[in-house]
Structure formats: C-alpha cells, structure tokens
C-alpha cells in the first residue's frame, strides 16, 4: 500500500500531544516516572497514551510506543495520524508497519531546542522493510 501523506498538525495540537505523552510518564511500570512515555493521535482526533512496562528479563519489556498503539487498537482505532518521539529504531519499525496497514504516513512529533518538528515515518525509513507495495 502506498502511504498517504498526513496533513501537518497545528502547533497547538502538537503541544497537546507532547504534553499528553509527557504526563503519561506517571504510568511507567513497575516504578512511576521511570521509563518512557508517548502519545498517539488517531484519525478520529483521539489521543491515547502509552508508558513503558518493564520486565526483569528486559527482552519482554514493552516500549511506550507499542503500549500506545495497543491502547488505541483496544479502542478500535488503528489509523494513527501522529505519535510523539523521538523513538527507538524498534519502535520506528512498529510505527512504520502500522502505517503500512493504515495507509497513513504517521507523523513523528519531536520537540528539539524549542522547535516542533513533524517528520513522516517514511522519511525515517530510508531502506524500509517490508517495502511498500505500489
Ligand atoms: Zn522503542
């Protein structure tokens, strides 16, 4: 599936999403405020947060991005317009695969040195796997 470009969000919406992502840090497991948290925005305009869920095995630790995507999916929403970042490369892959399924080129919202950046996930995947089918 060819990805559809997502319209840039307003600064207000970006800030709302970034704030929701930051506030979710209190839900990290097993210790609050120790880990990572993000927020996603769906095409219905809803925001779902995710906080990392740490396992003693480390391998089983769930990254906040995966948790947020599952959170949205459990509300019947899999069309992700935007997600807060930066994200690790495992999560970039997961976000990219979500984009391939929805067809939306999910925007990664990053605040860097006081500037808000909106980067389509496809631009973060220069040699993607799997390749999008045309
Ligand atoms: Zn990650």
GROMACS .gro file of N, CA and C and ligand atoms in nm:
model
  403
    1UNK      N    1   0.085  -0.120   0.000
    1UNK     CA    2   0.000   0.000   0.000
    1UNK      C    3   0.088   0.125   0.000
    2UNK      N    4   0.056   0.217  -0.088
    2UNK     CA    5   0.128   0.344  -0.092
    2UNK      C    6   0.079   0.429   0.025
    3UNK      N    7   0.173   0.493   0.095
    3UNK     CA    8   0.134   0.572   0.211
    3UNK      C    9   0.079   0.709   0.171
    4UNK      N   10  -0.027   0.749   0.239
    4UNK     CA   11  -0.087   0.881   0.215
    4UNK      C   12  -0.024   0.982   0.309
    5UNK      N   13   0.020   1.094   0.249
    5UNK     CA   14   0.080   1.200   0.329
    5UNK      C   15  -0.026   1.255   0.426
    6UNK      N   16   0.016   1.274   0.550
    6UNK     CA   17  -0.073   1.329   0.652
    6UNK      C   18  -0.052   1.479   0.660
    7UNK      N   19  -0.161   1.554   0.668
    7UNK     CA   20  -0.151   1.700   0.679
    7UNK      C   21  -0.085   1.738   0.811
    8UNK      N   22   0.005   1.836   0.805
    8UNK     CA   23   0.075   1.880   0.926
    8UNK      C   24  -0.026   1.926   1.032
    9UNK      N   25   0.008   1.901   1.156
    9UNK     CA   26  -0.079   1.941   1.268
    9UNK      C   27  -0.049   2.084   1.307
   10UNK      N   28  -0.145   2.147   1.374
   10UNK     CA   29  -0.122   2.281   1.427
   10UNK      C   30  -0.023   2.271   1.544
   11UNK      N   31   0.044   2.381   1.574
   11UNK     CA   32   0.134   2.382   1.689
   11UNK      C   33   0.059   2.348   1.817
   12UNK      N   34  -0.066   2.397   1.824
   12UNK     CA   35  -0.149   2.371   1.943
   12UNK      C   36  -0.171   2.221   1.960
   13UNK      N   37  -0.204   2.152   1.851
   13UNK     CA   38  -0.226   2.007   1.860
   13UNK      C   39  -0.096   1.933   1.893
   14UNK      N   40   0.013   1.979   1.833
   14UNK     CA   41   0.143   1.917   1.864
   14UNK      C   42   0.174   1.930   2.012
   15UNK      N   43   0.152   2.049   2.066
   15UNK     CA   44   0.181   2.072   2.208
   15UNK      C   45   0.089   1.988   2.297
   16UNK      N   46  -0.037   1.975   2.256
   16UNK     CA   47  -0.132   1.893   2.332
   16UNK      C   48  -0.086   1.747   2.335
   17UNK      N   49  -0.040   1.699   2.219
   17UNK     CA   50   0.005   1.561   2.208
   17UNK      C   51   0.134   1.540   2.289
   18UNK      N   52   0.227   1.635   2.276
   18UNK     CA   53   0.353   1.624   2.351
   18UNK      C   54   0.326   1.625   2.502
   19UNK      N   55   0.234   1.710   2.544
   19UNK     CA   56   0.201   1.719   2.686
   19UNK      C   57   0.138   1.588   2.736
   20UNK      N   58   0.047   1.533   2.656
   20UNK     CA   59  -0.017   1.406   2.694
   20UNK      C   60   0.088   1.296   2.707
   21UNK      N   61   0.183   1.295   2.613
   21UNK     CA   62   0.290   1.196   2.619
   21UNK      C   63   0.375   1.212   2.743
   22UNK      N   64   0.407   1.336   2.775
   22UNK     CA   65   0.490   1.361   2.894
   22UNK      C   66   0.417   1.324   3.023
   23UNK      N   67   0.288   1.356   3.029
   23UNK     CA   68   0.211   1.328   3.151
   23UNK      C   69   0.196   1.178   3.178
   24UNK      N   70   0.203   1.098   3.072
   24UNK     CA   71   0.186   0.953   3.088
   24UNK      C   72   0.306   0.887   3.155
   25UNK      N   73   0.413   0.961   3.177
   25UNK     CA   74   0.531   0.905   3.243
   25UNK      C   75   0.496   0.851   3.382
   26UNK      N   76   0.389   0.905   3.441
   26UNK     CA   77   0.348   0.859   3.574
   26UNK      C   78   0.296   0.715   3.572
   27UNK      N   79   0.269   0.661   3.451
   27UNK     CA   80   0.215   0.525   3.441
   27UNK      C   81   0.321   0.419   3.409
   28UNK      N   82   0.447   0.458   3.407
   28UNK     CA   83   0.550   0.357   3.379
   28UNK      C   84   0.547   0.248   3.487
   29UNK      N   85   0.575   0.126   3.444
   29UNK     CA   86   0.570   0.009   3.532
   29UNK      C   87   0.709  -0.054   3.539
   30UNK      N   88   0.758  -0.098   3.652
   30UNK     CA   89   0.687  -0.105   3.781
   30UNK      C   90   0.699   0.022   3.864
   31UNK      N   91   0.784   0.112   3.823
   31UNK     CA   92   0.806   0.233   3.903
   31UNK      C   93   0.756   0.356   3.826
   32UNK      N   94   0.665   0.431   3.885
   32UNK     CA   95   0.617   0.551   3.816
   32UNK      C   96   0.731   0.649   3.788
   33UNK      N   97   0.721   0.720   3.680
   33UNK     CA   98   0.817   0.824   3.642
   33UNK      C   99   0.957   0.770   3.613
   34UNK      N  100   0.966   0.644   3.578
   34UNK     CA  101   1.097   0.585   3.548
   34UNK      C  102   1.084   0.499   3.422
   35UNK      N  103   1.110   0.560   3.309
   35UNK     CA  104   1.098   0.489   3.182
   35UNK      C  105   1.066   0.589   3.072
   36UNK      N  106   0.975   0.549   2.985
   36UNK     CA  107   0.941   0.633   2.870
   36UNK      C  108   0.789   0.638   2.852
   37UNK      N  109   0.743   0.745   2.789
   37UNK     CA  110   0.600   0.755   2.762
   37UNK      C  111   0.580   0.836   2.634
   38UNK      N  112   0.473   0.805   2.564
   38UNK     CA  113   0.440   0.874   2.438
   38UNK      C  114   0.288   0.890   2.430
   39UNK      N  115   0.246   0.961   2.325
   39UNK     CA  116   0.103   0.971   2.295
   39UNK      C  117   0.085   0.958   2.145
   40UNK      N  118  -0.028   0.899   2.106
   40UNK     CA  119  -0.063   0.891   1.964
   40UNK      C  120  -0.191   0.968   1.941
   41UNK      N  121  -0.205   1.020   1.820
   41UNK     CA  122  -0.327   1.088   1.776
   41UNK      C  123  -0.385   1.004   1.662
   42UNK      N  124  -0.514   0.973   1.672
   42UNK     CA  125  -0.578   0.892   1.567
   42UNK      C  126  -0.653   0.982   1.468
   43UNK      N  127  -0.697   0.921   1.359
   43UNK     CA  128  -0.769   0.999   1.258
   43UNK      C  129  -0.907   1.045   1.307
   44UNK      N  130  -0.952   0.990   1.419
   44UNK     CA  131  -1.078   1.036   1.478
   44UNK      C  132  -1.055   1.154   1.573
   45UNK      N  133  -0.927   1.190   1.590
   45UNK     CA  134  -0.895   1.304   1.676
   45UNK      C  135  -0.874   1.267   1.821
   46UNK      N  136  -0.870   1.137   1.849
   46UNK     CA  137  -0.850   1.093   1.988
   46UNK      C  138  -0.703   1.072   2.017
   47UNK      N  139  -0.666   1.097   2.142
   47UNK     CA  140  -0.529   1.079   2.190
   47UNK      C  141  -0.526   0.961   2.286
   48UNK      N  142  -0.429   0.871   2.264
   48UNK     CA  143  -0.407   0.758   2.354
   48UNK      C  144  -0.261   0.761   2.396
   49UNK      N  145  -0.238   0.737   2.523
   49UNK     CA  146  -0.101   0.740   2.574
   49UNK      C  147  -0.049   0.599   2.595
   50UNK      N  148   0.081   0.590   2.609
   50UNK     CA  149   0.146   0.464   2.642
   50UNK      C  150   0.266   0.492   2.729
   51UNK      N  151   0.287   0.406   2.828
   51UNK     CA  152   0.405   0.417   2.915
   51UNK      C  153   0.477   0.283   2.915
   52UNK      N  154   0.607   0.288   2.923
   52UNK     CA  155   0.684   0.164   2.916
   52UNK      C  156   0.650   0.071   3.034
   53UNK      N  157   0.658  -0.058   3.006
   53UNK     CA  158   0.623  -0.162   3.102
   53UNK      C  159   0.742  -0.256   3.108
   54UNK      N  160   0.819  -0.240   3.214
   54UNK     CA  161   0.948  -0.308   3.221
   54UNK      C  162   0.936  -0.449   3.279
   55UNK      N  163   1.009  -0.541   3.214
   55UNK     CA  164   1.018  -0.679   3.262
   55UNK      C  165   1.158  -0.703   3.316
   56UNK      N  166   1.170  -0.786   3.418
   56UNK     CA  167   1.302  -0.820   3.472
   56UNK      C  168   1.388  -0.891   3.367
   57UNK      N  169   1.325  -0.948   3.264
   57UNK     CA  170   1.401  -1.014   3.158
   57UNK      C  171   1.459  -0.912   3.059
   58UNK      N  172   1.415  -0.790   3.064
   58UNK     CA  173   1.444  -0.684   2.967
   58UNK      C  174   1.386  -0.717   2.829
   59UNK      N  175   1.407  -0.839   2.781
   59UNK     CA  176   1.356  -0.876   2.649
   59UNK      C  177   1.206  -0.856   2.640
   60UNK      N  178   1.136  -0.882   2.749
   60UNK     CA  179   0.989  -0.872   2.749
   60UNK      C  180   0.939  -0.732   2.779
   61UNK      N  181   1.029  -0.640   2.802
   61UNK     CA  182   0.987  -0.502   2.828
   61UNK      C  183   0.910  -0.447   2.708
   62UNK      N  184   0.799  -0.382   2.737
   62UNK     CA  185   0.719  -0.322   2.630
   62UNK      C  186   0.749  -0.173   2.624
   63UNK      N  187   0.786  -0.129   2.506
   63UNK     CA  188   0.816   0.012   2.486
   63UNK      C  189   0.686   0.092   2.486
   64UNK      N  190   0.696   0.216   2.526
   64UNK     CA  191   0.576   0.301   2.537
   64UNK      C  192   0.502   0.314   2.405
   65UNK      N  193   0.574   0.311   2.293
   65UNK     CA  194   0.510   0.324   2.162
   65UNK      C  195   0.418   0.205   2.136
   66UNK      N  196   0.469   0.084   2.167
   66UNK     CA  197   0.387  -0.036   2.148
   66UNK      C  198   0.264  -0.030   2.237
   67UNK      N  199   0.283   0.016   2.361
   67UNK     CA  200   0.172   0.025   2.455
   67UNK      C  201   0.067   0.124   2.403
   68UNK      N  202   0.112   0.238   2.351
   68UNK     CA  203   0.019   0.339   2.300
   68UNK      C  204  -0.057   0.287   2.177
   69UNK      N  205   0.012   0.216   2.089
   69UNK     CA  206  -0.055   0.161   1.970
   69UNK      C  207  -0.159   0.057   2.011
   70UNK      N  208  -0.125  -0.024   2.110
   70UNK     CA  209  -0.219  -0.125   2.161
   70UNK      C  210  -0.337  -0.056   2.231
   71UNK      N  211  -0.305   0.048   2.307
   71UNK     CA  212  -0.410   0.125   2.375
   71UNK      C  213  -0.513   0.177   2.273
   72UNK      N  214  -0.463   0.234   2.164
   72UNK     CA  215  -0.553   0.286   2.059
   72UNK      C  216  -0.629   0.171   1.994
   73UNK      N  217  -0.558   0.062   1.963
   73UNK     CA  218  -0.621  -0.052   1.897
   73UNK      C  219  -0.732  -0.113   1.982
   74UNK      N  220  -0.712  -0.109   2.114
   74UNK     CA  221  -0.813  -0.164   2.205
   74UNK      C  222  -0.936  -0.073   2.217
   75UNK      N  223  -0.926   0.043   2.156
   75UNK     CA  224  -1.043   0.130   2.144
   75UNK      C  225  -1.092   0.130   1.999
   76UNK      N  226  -1.046   0.031   1.922
   76UNK     CA  227  -1.091   0.017   1.784
   76UNK      C  228  -1.027   0.115   1.689
   77UNK      N  229  -0.916   0.176   1.729
   77UNK     CA  230  -0.854   0.278   1.646
   77UNK      C  231  -0.712   0.237   1.606
   78UNK      N  232  -0.694   0.216   1.477
   78UNK     CA  233  -0.562   0.177   1.427
   78UNK      C  234  -0.510   0.274   1.320
   79UNK      N  235  -0.583   0.380   1.293
   79UNK     CA  236  -0.536   0.481   1.197
   79UNK      C  237  -0.464   0.591   1.274
   80UNK      N  238  -0.332   0.580   1.281
   80UNK     CA  239  -0.251   0.670   1.363
   80UNK      C  240  -0.200   0.785   1.277
   81UNK      N  241  -0.241   0.905   1.312
   81UNK     CA  242  -0.201   1.026   1.240
   81UNK      C  243  -0.064   1.073   1.287
   82UNK      N  244  -0.042   1.067   1.418
   82UNK     CA  245   0.083   1.118   1.474
   82UNK      C  246   0.118   1.045   1.602
   83UNK      N  247   0.248   1.047   1.633
   83UNK     CA  248   0.299   0.989   1.758
   83UNK      C  249   0.414   1.076   1.805
   84UNK      N  250   0.427   1.088   1.935
   84UNK     CA  251   0.538   1.168   1.987
   84UNK      C  252   0.668   1.088   1.982
   85UNK      N  253   0.776   1.159   1.966
   85UNK     CA  254   0.908   1.097   1.959
   85UNK      C  255   1.007   1.177   2.041
   86UNK      N  256   1.135   1.149   2.032
   86UNK     CA  257   1.195   1.050   1.943
   86UNK      C  258   1.168   0.907   1.990
   87UNK      N  259   1.183   0.815   1.896
   87UNK     CA  260   1.153   0.675   1.921
   87UNK      C  261   1.275   0.590   1.887
   88UNK      N  262   1.287   0.478   1.956
   88UNK     CA  263   1.398   0.388   1.925
   88UNK      C  264   1.371   0.322   1.789
   89UNK      N  265   1.469   0.256   1.735
   89UNK     CA  266   1.454   0.201   1.600
   89UNK      C  267   1.357   0.083   1.595
   90UNK      N  268   1.346   0.009   1.703
   90UNK     CA  269   1.247  -0.099   1.707
   90UNK      C  270   1.107  -0.038   1.693
   91UNK      N  271   1.085   0.070   1.765
   91UNK     CA  272   0.953   0.134   1.761
   91UNK      C  273   0.928   0.203   1.628
   92UNK      N  274   1.033   0.257   1.565
   92UNK     CA  275   1.015   0.314   1.431
   92UNK      C  276   0.963   0.206   1.336
   93UNK      N  277   1.018   0.086   1.349
   93UNK     CA  278   0.971  -0.025   1.266
   93UNK      C  279   0.824  -0.054   1.293
   94UNK      N  280   0.787  -0.056   1.421
   94UNK     CA  281   0.648  -0.085   1.458
   94UNK      C  282   0.554   0.024   1.407
   95UNK      N  283   0.594   0.151   1.420
   95UNK     CA  284   0.513   0.263   1.371
   95UNK      C  285   0.501   0.254   1.219
   96UNK      N  286   0.612   0.220   1.153
   96UNK     CA  287   0.611   0.208   1.007
   96UNK      C  288   0.515   0.097   0.962
   97UNK      N  289   0.520  -0.016   1.030
   97UNK     CA  290   0.430  -0.127   0.995
   97UNK      C  291   0.284  -0.087   1.018
   98UNK      N  292   0.259  -0.010   1.124
   98UNK     CA  293   0.124   0.042   1.149
   98UNK      C  294   0.082   0.131   1.032
   99UNK      N  295   0.175   0.212   0.983
   99UNK     CA  296   0.146   0.300   0.868
   99UNK      C  297   0.114   0.218   0.743
  100UNK      N  298   0.190   0.112   0.721
  100UNK     CA  299   0.164   0.028   0.604
  100UNK      C  300   0.023  -0.031   0.610
  101UNK      N  301  -0.023  -0.063   0.730
  101UNK     CA  302  -0.156  -0.123   0.745
  101UNK      C  303  -0.267  -0.018   0.729
  102UNK      N  304  -0.244   0.103   0.783
  102UNK     CA  305  -0.348   0.207   0.776
  102UNK      C  306  -0.342   0.286   0.646
  103UNK      N  307  -0.222   0.290   0.586
  103UNK     CA  308  -0.203   0.371   0.467
  103UNK      C  309  -0.166   0.515   0.499
  104UNK      N  310  -0.164   0.551   0.627
  104UNK     CA  311  -0.130   0.687   0.668
  104UNK      C  312   0.018   0.697   0.702
  105UNK      N  313   0.084   0.798   0.647
  105UNK     CA  314   0.227   0.819   0.674
  105UNK      C  315   0.239   0.894   0.808
  106UNK      N  316   0.229   0.820   0.916
  106UNK     CA  317   0.225   0.875   1.052
  106UNK      C  318   0.334   0.979   1.075
  107UNK      N  319   0.295   1.092   1.133
  107UNK     CA  320   0.392   1.197   1.166
  107UNK      C  321   0.453   1.169   1.302
  108UNK      N  322   0.584   1.181   1.310
  108UNK     CA  323   0.653   1.172   1.438
  108UNK      C  324   0.675   1.315   1.486
  109UNK      N  325   0.620   1.347   1.602
  109UNK     CA  326   0.626   1.483   1.655
  109UNK      C  327   0.739   1.491   1.757
  110UNK      N  328   0.835   1.575   1.727
  110UNK     CA  329   0.952   1.589   1.813
  110UNK      C  330   0.973   1.736   1.846
  111UNK      N  331   0.999   1.764   1.974
  111UNK     CA  332   1.036   1.899   2.013
  111UNK      C  333   1.187   1.899   2.034
  112UNK      N  334   1.254   1.983   1.955
  112UNK     CA  335   1.400   1.987   1.960
  112UNK      C  336   1.445   2.132   1.970
  113UNK      N  337   1.509   2.165   2.079
  113UNK     CA  338   1.559   2.301   2.103
  113UNK      C  339   1.448   2.404   2.084
  114UNK      N  340   1.330   2.374   2.141
  114UNK     CA  341   1.218   2.467   2.137
  114UNK      C  342   1.141   2.468   2.006
  115UNK      N  343   1.186   2.391   1.908
  115UNK     CA  344   1.118   2.384   1.779
  115UNK      C  345   1.042   2.251   1.767
  116UNK      N  346   0.920   2.260   1.715
  116UNK     CA  347   0.842   2.139   1.693
  116UNK      C  348   0.869   2.091   1.551
  117UNK      N  349   0.903   1.964   1.540
  117UNK     CA  350   0.926   1.904   1.408
  117UNK      C  351   0.822   1.795   1.386
  118UNK      N  352   0.774   1.786   1.262
  118UNK     CA  353   0.676   1.685   1.224
  118UNK      C  354   0.736   1.606   1.108
  119UNK      N  355   0.780   1.488   1.139
  119UNK     CA  356   0.854   1.409   1.040
  119UNK      C  357   0.774   1.284   1.003
  120UNK      N  358   0.739   1.269   0.875
  120UNK     CA  359   0.668   1.146   0.835
  120UNK      C  360   0.756   1.023   0.862
  121UNK      N  361   0.694   0.917   0.913
  121UNK     CA  362   0.770   0.796   0.947
  121UNK      C  363   0.844   0.742   0.824
  122UNK      N  364   0.786   0.761   0.705
  122UNK     CA  365   0.852   0.708   0.584
  122UNK      C  366   0.989   0.773   0.563
  123UNK      N  367   1.004   0.898   0.610
  123UNK     CA  368   1.134   0.965   0.595
  123UNK      C  369   1.238   0.912   0.693
  124UNK      N  370   1.190   0.840   0.794
  124UNK     CA  371   1.282   0.781   0.892
  124UNK      C  372   1.321   0.639   0.853
  125UNK      N  373   1.263   0.591   0.743
  125UNK     CA  374   1.287   0.453   0.700
  125UNK      C  375   1.342   0.453   0.558
  126UNK      N  376   1.470   0.493   0.540
  126UNK     CA  377   1.524   0.507   0.405
  126UNK      C  378   1.531   0.376   0.326
  127UNK      N  379   1.552   0.266   0.392
  127UNK     CA  380   1.554   0.135   0.324
  127UNK      C  381   1.457   0.044   0.398
  128UNK      N  382   1.328   0.071   0.380
  128UNK     CA  383   1.228   0.006   0.465
  128UNK      C  384   1.209  -0.142   0.436
  129UNK      N  385   1.170  -0.210   0.541
  129UNK     CA  386   1.126  -0.348   0.530
  129UNK      C  387   0.996  -0.362   0.607
  130UNK      N  388   0.892  -0.420   0.555
  130UNK     CA  389   0.884  -0.456   0.414
  130UNK      C  390   0.868  -0.331   0.328
  131UNK      N  391   0.901  -0.343   0.201
  131UNK     CA  392   0.883  -0.230   0.110
  131UNK      C  393   0.734  -0.210   0.088
  132UNK      N  394   0.693  -0.082   0.077
  132UNK     CA  395   0.550  -0.061   0.048
  132UNK      C  396   0.518  -0.111  -0.091
  133UNK      N  397   0.408  -0.181  -0.107
  133UNK     CA  398   0.367  -0.226  -0.240
  133UNK      C  399   0.296  -0.110  -0.309
  134UNK      N  400   0.309  -0.102  -0.436
  134UNK     CA  401   0.252   0.010  -0.511
  134UNK      C  402   0.113  -0.022  -0.561
  135LIG    ZN1  403   1.117   0.168   2.147
   0.00000   0.00000   0.00000
